[in-house]
Amino acid sequence: MHTPSIPLQPITPSTQTLDAYVDRYLTIVDSRYNIPSFSPDSSPTNTHTERLSEDSILSSDGELENDNGTTPNMMRKAYYDPVMENDDDQDLHHNSYKEQEDEEQERLVNDMDDLNSHDGSSTDKKVMLNSVCQEEETVGELTDAIVISLSQEYGRRWLCFLFLAVLLISWLTWTIIVNNMNPGQTDGAFTLTDRETHNILMRSLNDEKDQVILDSADLLLAHGPLAISHYTLSKDSQYMMLWTNKTDVWRYSSLANIYVYDRDNKLLFPLVNTSTVEKEPKVSYATWSPIGHQIAYVMNNNLYVTDLHAHSQITFDGSATIFNGIPDWVYEEEILNDNYALWWSPDATHLAYLRLDETDVPELHLPIYTTDNDSYPDEISLRYPKAGAANPLASLFVYSLEQKTTMMLTSNSTSTPTVTAEKGHRDFDDIDRIITDVHWATDSHTHLLFKQTNRIQDKQFTNLLTITDANGTASPHGKPSASVGTVHDYIPTDGGWIDSGKTMIFFGQYLNSDGTWQVDYIDVAADGNGFMHLAMISVGKQTTQVRWLTSGDWEVESESVTVDRKRELLHFLSTERSPLERHLYTLSLSDDDPAATRTCLTCPDDPDTHAYYRVSFSPLAGYYVLYYDGPEIPTTRVKKVDDPSFEVYLQKNEPLQKLLLKYELPGKRMVNIKSGSSDMNAVELLPPNFDAKEKYPVLFQIYGGPGSQMVTYEFQLDWHTFLASKLQYIVVTVDGRGTGFRGRNYRVGVRGRLGELETIDYTNAARHWAGLDYVDQARISIWGWSYGGFLTSKCIEANSGLFSAGLAVAPVTDWRFYDSIYTERYMLTPQLNPQGYVSSAVNNMTGFANSKFLLVHGTADDNVHFQNTATLVDKLTKASIHSYKVQFYTDSDHLINHNNANANLYHLLTDFLWERTFGQLGDFQVLSVLETTDSGTSP
């Protein structure tokens, strides 16, 4: 840390001043000051490596936003809980921390849009995509405006508020869309919006010349200009799809009206005549074909294809319970993590799609109380499979656009596959099947790979569809027939679950001399030693060979892999240097020993220098955006694969670096502690001017879900920074057993007994800190959201005497109440593991009598249902426990953000901590570490 230049002055907060601190913090993070405008019109996504592909924010089609409506690459933290990193498994964080980030970003974008529109209309919004020459000026203006605003209104500049605001604005100001406008064009073009004319431009990274690809004057309709949320270009660049009236459904899904713009003729027309701007949005998903300009889209849960002249309906059974080409709630949330379930073949002649039948899935009703002008509550209904209940039935189909025929690849209770089963082929029954990954393994349409697991996700089959011509040879020509076979099966030997995800990537396809094909693809899989590594898998006629490309006691991030087939290079992020770091590696697939060519592109020479990177590659993999995320101030730059000297900085955060010289920050210390025979990574956030001779209160911030990670070298500022800087808390974050990126042995021990080992580990962590001289062991608290709320409740239940207070937000309290796919992955079914479900539930109320406890939930939480909190309150009531407080937020979902609920929540958390830790407000003298030297008295 730099030498502090701001003196410490004691103040005595009252209820009013404490609320003012939190208000100021929330207000500035919310960006609600009148600052110079940049209005992002426009999730993912939040993977550590965002591969630039169709329909992502960094897509070859130049979208302004992700399909869930959030601006990408924003500041990852504000006053929400930190986002954990997902280690292959679908953990509850995407149902808490990740969704907090997504919702936070969306809310901030909406707030800024409201401020920055010229006349308040959505059609007059500016766009955040600036040119490089505009960036420094814009960030400087924003910084100056915030400092002036703070000085004038408050007479104080509080570090965590100002720091968060400037960081947020710096990251909001810049994002890049590196895209391939046409496969025949040079890689490394991106799109941006002219801030004066609102025209959409294409610019090359090489010459920075602009080409107008859409004139805003062409978007005028009878009612006025078309307000678009994002757009995509066809692969031939002749047309654009424009999204408007977008309405969110669940986390990733939405409905919208879509228009098509003909660039050559400057014509604007609706994709579907029944889904226009003046009508309710009906289109769930739409995507361009990989060549030409056909569109596959889903409307009313049926799949359609159009060449922009005629429309063909592919499915006809779509209904409230039958989904074609899009996921239902649980597949969206736990399997696909996206809003689509259809895949074009590379030659645009075939479409693979999932059909999900949730007819037998029990229905959940969520009451909505704050309906307008209605004396009765409304309700939202969804099919939600809880642990042990019926799952949606998943079937995989392939439709041939040329033959107008559909092939069924998997069986169900009423139909059998319409393809031939090869010798040794294996398939799960439809009630026991989860389809986890679908990927075309061809340059045409000859081969399709798909993975399926059983219900409890401890068996996996990888299957290959082969489409053949009339002569019996796999070919893109001729009347097709098809066969499907199992090319790989996997059953973990460690008693754990399958680490599934979208991990397969096609590499090559070769015709052998005997007329048979060999298909090579790359996957991230368990290597037999308990670590996730890269493998080249070669599939021939009834043979499968696996060649490991990486190995060691470290792991490859499963969604970080990019294959450059032209250069025969493989890029990926890994934890090779440390589980707490991420670095970019590349290896050559043309070498006889690819593993020997592995090179780190971001590793510093000094082993004591730490770094955490993310990366996004362009569609042709010639360029990548490199995000340095910590531990120092983040930066963003563009690099070129063929020219290591090429470097264009998108964000250096120089104004922020200068600003920080004036302020003090909490110290951050990485430690490793023991829990029995296991060790745990932890990070300790220390108040500025920490004095080891003093006694400090401690707050444990926990999540702990299977495969998650919170302790990293990422640069993070959030509500915990406020607690450390303003309230002199030590904030401790720990990753115990079950968390990710330390190998399967560290993860899978929690299977069948969620909450048991984690509670032991977090209790041991608290015992460790309680024994430190600078910790006041009578003032140790614990808090968490979602899975973190579950573990907070379990730690209070354990009655260790270590935690004086617990704060649980939207917790699971009984795993019978959570969704089947997530829960059964880690707990099996209630029928198979009845005692495990009893033990993992929060049942023993004794510990709650000996600690202060805050329980918070949104009544419209579609993810972790309010039932969890209601049931726990009933148990507390029966046990005559009185030392707890309950706060519900009307009509808020898992993010708790309806009608100002989120700001209210953080006031509540702060007040609860203060009162439970120090007694009545105003009783504790706290040092103000964030005041300027020329400030007056404290507010």
CSV table of C-alpha atoms in Angstrom, one decimal, residues 5-162:
chain,number,residue,atom,x,y,z
A,5,SER,CA,-2.1,11.0,2.9
A,6,ILE,CA,-5.4,11.3,4.7
A,7,PRO,CA,-5.4,11.6,8.5
A,8,LEU,CA,-7.6,9.6,10.8
A,9,GLN,CA,-10.2,11.4,12.6
A,10,PRO,CA,-12.5,9.8,15.2
A,11,ILE,CA,-16.2,10.3,14.8
A,12,THR,CA,-19.3,9.1,16.7
A,13,PRO,CA,-21.9,7.9,14.2
A,14,SER,CA,-25.5,8.2,15.1
A,15,THR,CA,-28.3,6.3,13.4
A,16,GLN,CA,-28.7,9.2,11.0
A,17,THR,CA,-25.0,9.5,10.1
A,18,LEU,CA,-24.6,5.7,9.6
A,19,ASP,CA,-27.6,5.7,7.3
A,20,ALA,CA,-26.1,8.7,5.5
A,21,TYR,CA,-22.9,6.7,5.0
A,22,VAL,CA,-24.8,3.8,3.5
A,23,ASP,CA,-27.0,6.1,1.4
A,24,ARG,CA,-24.0,7.9,0.0
A,25,TYR,CA,-22.3,4.6,-0.8
A,26,LEU,CA,-25.4,3.1,-2.5
A,27,THR,CA,-26.2,6.3,-4.3
A,28,ILE,CA,-22.8,6.8,-5.9
A,29,VAL,CA,-22.5,3.1,-6.8
A,30,ASP,CA,-25.9,3.4,-8.4
A,31,SER,CA,-24.4,6.2,-10.5
A,32,ARG,CA,-27.4,8.5,-9.9
A,33,TYR,CA,-25.4,11.8,-10.0
A,34,ASN,CA,-25.8,14.1,-12.9
A,35,ILE,CA,-22.6,13.2,-14.6
A,36,PRO,CA,-21.6,13.5,-18.3
A,37,SER,CA,-23.6,11.1,-20.2
A,38,PHE,CA,-22.7,7.8,-21.8
A,39,SER,CA,-25.7,5.6,-21.9
A,40,PRO,CA,-25.1,1.9,-22.6
A,41,ASP,CA,-28.1,0.6,-24.5
A,42,SER,CA,-27.3,-2.7,-23.7
A,43,SER,CA,-25.1,-11.6,-20.0
A,44,PRO,CA,-22.5,-15.4,-20.1
A,45,THR,CA,-21.9,-13.6,-19.6
A,46,ASN,CA,-19.6,-14.0,-16.7
A,47,THR,CA,-17.3,-16.8,-17.6
A,48,HIS,CA,-13.6,-16.1,-17.1
A,49,THR,CA,-13.0,-16.5,-20.8
A,50,GLU,CA,-15.8,-15.3,-23.0
A,51,ARG,CA,-15.3,-17.0,-26.4
A,52,LEU,CA,-16.4,-14.7,-29.1
A,53,SER,CA,-19.2,-16.6,-30.8
A,54,GLU,CA,-22.6,-16.1,-32.2
A,55,ASP,CA,-25.1,-14.4,-30.0
A,56,SER,CA,-22.7,-13.4,-27.3
A,57,ILE,CA,-21.8,-9.9,-26.4
A,58,LEU,CA,-18.4,-10.2,-28.1
A,59,SER,CA,-19.9,-11.9,-31.0
A,60,SER,CA,-19.2,-12.2,-34.7
A,61,ASP,CA,-22.5,-10.5,-35.2
A,62,GLY,CA,-21.7,-7.4,-33.3
A,63,GLU,CA,-24.3,-7.4,-30.5
A,64,LEU,CA,-24.6,-4.5,-28.2
A,65,GLU,CA,-25.6,-6.7,-25.3
A,66,ASN,CA,-26.1,-10.2,-24.2
A,67,ASP,CA,-29.4,-11.9,-24.4
A,68,ASN,CA,-30.2,-11.2,-20.8
A,69,GLY,CA,-29.9,-7.5,-21.3
A,70,THR,CA,-26.8,-6.6,-19.4
A,71,THR,CA,-23.8,-4.8,-20.5
A,72,PRO,CA,-20.7,-7.0,-20.5
A,73,ASN,CA,-17.3,-6.4,-19.0
A,74,MET,CA,-18.6,-4.0,-16.4
A,75,MET,CA,-17.3,-3.6,-12.9
A,76,ARG,CA,-17.7,-7.1,-11.4
A,77,LYS,CA,-18.5,-5.8,-7.9
A,78,ALA,CA,-20.4,-3.0,-6.3
A,79,TYR,CA,-22.3,-3.5,-3.1
A,80,TYR,CA,-23.5,-7.0,-3.9
A,81,ASP,CA,-21.7,-10.0,-2.8
A,82,PRO,CA,-18.6,-11.0,-4.7
A,83,VAL,CA,-19.0,-13.2,-7.7
A,84,MET,CA,-17.6,-16.7,-7.3
A,85,GLU,CA,-15.9,-18.5,-10.1
A,86,ASN,CA,-17.6,-21.6,-11.3
A,87,ASP,CA,-15.5,-24.8,-11.5
A,88,ASP,CA,-17.4,-26.8,-14.1
A,89,ASP,CA,-20.4,-27.5,-11.9
A,90,GLN,CA,-23.6,-25.5,-11.9
A,91,ASP,CA,-23.5,-24.2,-8.4
A,92,LEU,CA,-25.9,-22.1,-6.6
A,93,HIS,CA,-23.8,-19.0,-7.1
A,94,HIS,CA,-25.3,-18.4,-10.5
A,95,ASN,CA,-28.5,-18.4,-8.5
A,96,SER,CA,-27.1,-15.8,-6.2
A,97,TYR,CA,-23.7,-14.1,-6.8
A,98,LYS,CA,-23.6,-14.3,-10.5
A,99,GLU,CA,-27.2,-13.2,-10.8
A,100,GLN,CA,-26.5,-10.4,-8.3
A,101,GLU,CA,-23.8,-9.2,-10.7
A,102,ASP,CA,-26.0,-9.5,-13.7
A,103,GLU,CA,-28.9,-7.8,-12.1
A,104,GLU,CA,-26.6,-5.1,-10.6
A,105,GLN,CA,-25.2,-4.4,-14.0
A,106,GLU,CA,-28.6,-4.3,-15.7
A,107,ARG,CA,-30.0,-2.0,-13.0
A,108,LEU,CA,-27.0,0.3,-13.3
A,109,VAL,CA,-27.3,0.4,-17.1
A,110,ASN,CA,-31.0,1.3,-16.7
A,111,ASP,CA,-30.3,4.0,-14.2
A,112,MET,CA,-27.7,5.5,-16.4
A,113,ASP,CA,-29.9,5.3,-19.4
A,114,ASP,CA,-32.6,7.2,-17.5
A,115,LEU,CA,-30.1,9.9,-16.7
A,116,ASN,CA,-28.4,10.2,-20.0
A,117,SER,CA,-31.2,10.3,-22.5
A,118,HIS,CA,-31.6,13.8,-24.0
A,119,ASP,CA,-35.3,14.0,-23.4
A,120,GLY,CA,-36.0,11.0,-21.3
A,121,SER,CA,-37.0,8.9,-24.3
A,122,SER,CA,-35.5,5.5,-24.9
A,123,THR,CA,-35.0,6.3,-28.5
A,124,ASP,CA,-32.5,9.1,-27.7
A,125,LYS,CA,-30.1,7.1,-25.7
A,126,LYS,CA,-26.4,7.3,-26.4
A,127,VAL,CA,-24.3,4.2,-26.7
A,128,MET,CA,-21.3,3.3,-24.5
A,129,LEU,CA,-19.1,2.0,-27.3
A,130,ASN,CA,-16.6,4.9,-27.7
A,131,SER,CA,-13.5,5.2,-29.9
A,132,VAL,CA,-10.1,5.0,-28.3
A,133,CYS,CA,-9.6,8.7,-28.7
A,134,GLN,CA,-12.8,9.4,-26.8
A,135,GLU,CA,-12.0,7.2,-23.9
A,136,GLU,CA,-9.6,9.2,-21.8
A,137,GLU,CA,-11.6,12.4,-22.1
A,138,THR,CA,-14.8,10.7,-21.1
A,139,VAL,CA,-13.4,9.0,-18.1
A,140,GLY,CA,-11.8,12.2,-17.0
A,141,GLU,CA,-15.0,14.1,-17.3
A,142,LEU,CA,-16.8,11.5,-15.3
A,143,THR,CA,-14.2,11.5,-12.6
A,144,ASP,CA,-14.2,15.3,-12.3
A,145,ALA,CA,-18.0,15.4,-12.2
A,146,ILE,CA,-18.2,12.9,-9.4
A,147,VAL,CA,-15.5,14.7,-7.3
A,148,ILE,CA,-17.3,18.0,-7.8
A,149,SER,CA,-20.6,16.5,-6.9
A,150,LEU,CA,-19.2,15.0,-3.8
A,151,SER,CA,-17.5,18.2,-2.7
A,152,GLN,CA,-20.5,20.4,-3.3
A,153,GLU,CA,-23.1,18.1,-1.8
A,154,TYR,CA,-21.3,16.5,1.1
A,155,GLY,CA,-18.1,18.4,1.7
A,156,ARG,CA,-16.4,14.9,2.0
A,157,ARG,CA,-15.0,12.5,-0.5
A,158,TRP,CA,-15.3,9.0,1.0
A,159,LEU,CA,-13.0,6.6,-0.6
A,160,CYS,CA,-15.1,3.5,-1.0
A,161,PHE,CA,-17.9,5.4,-2.5
A,162,LEU,CA,-15.8,7.5,-4.9
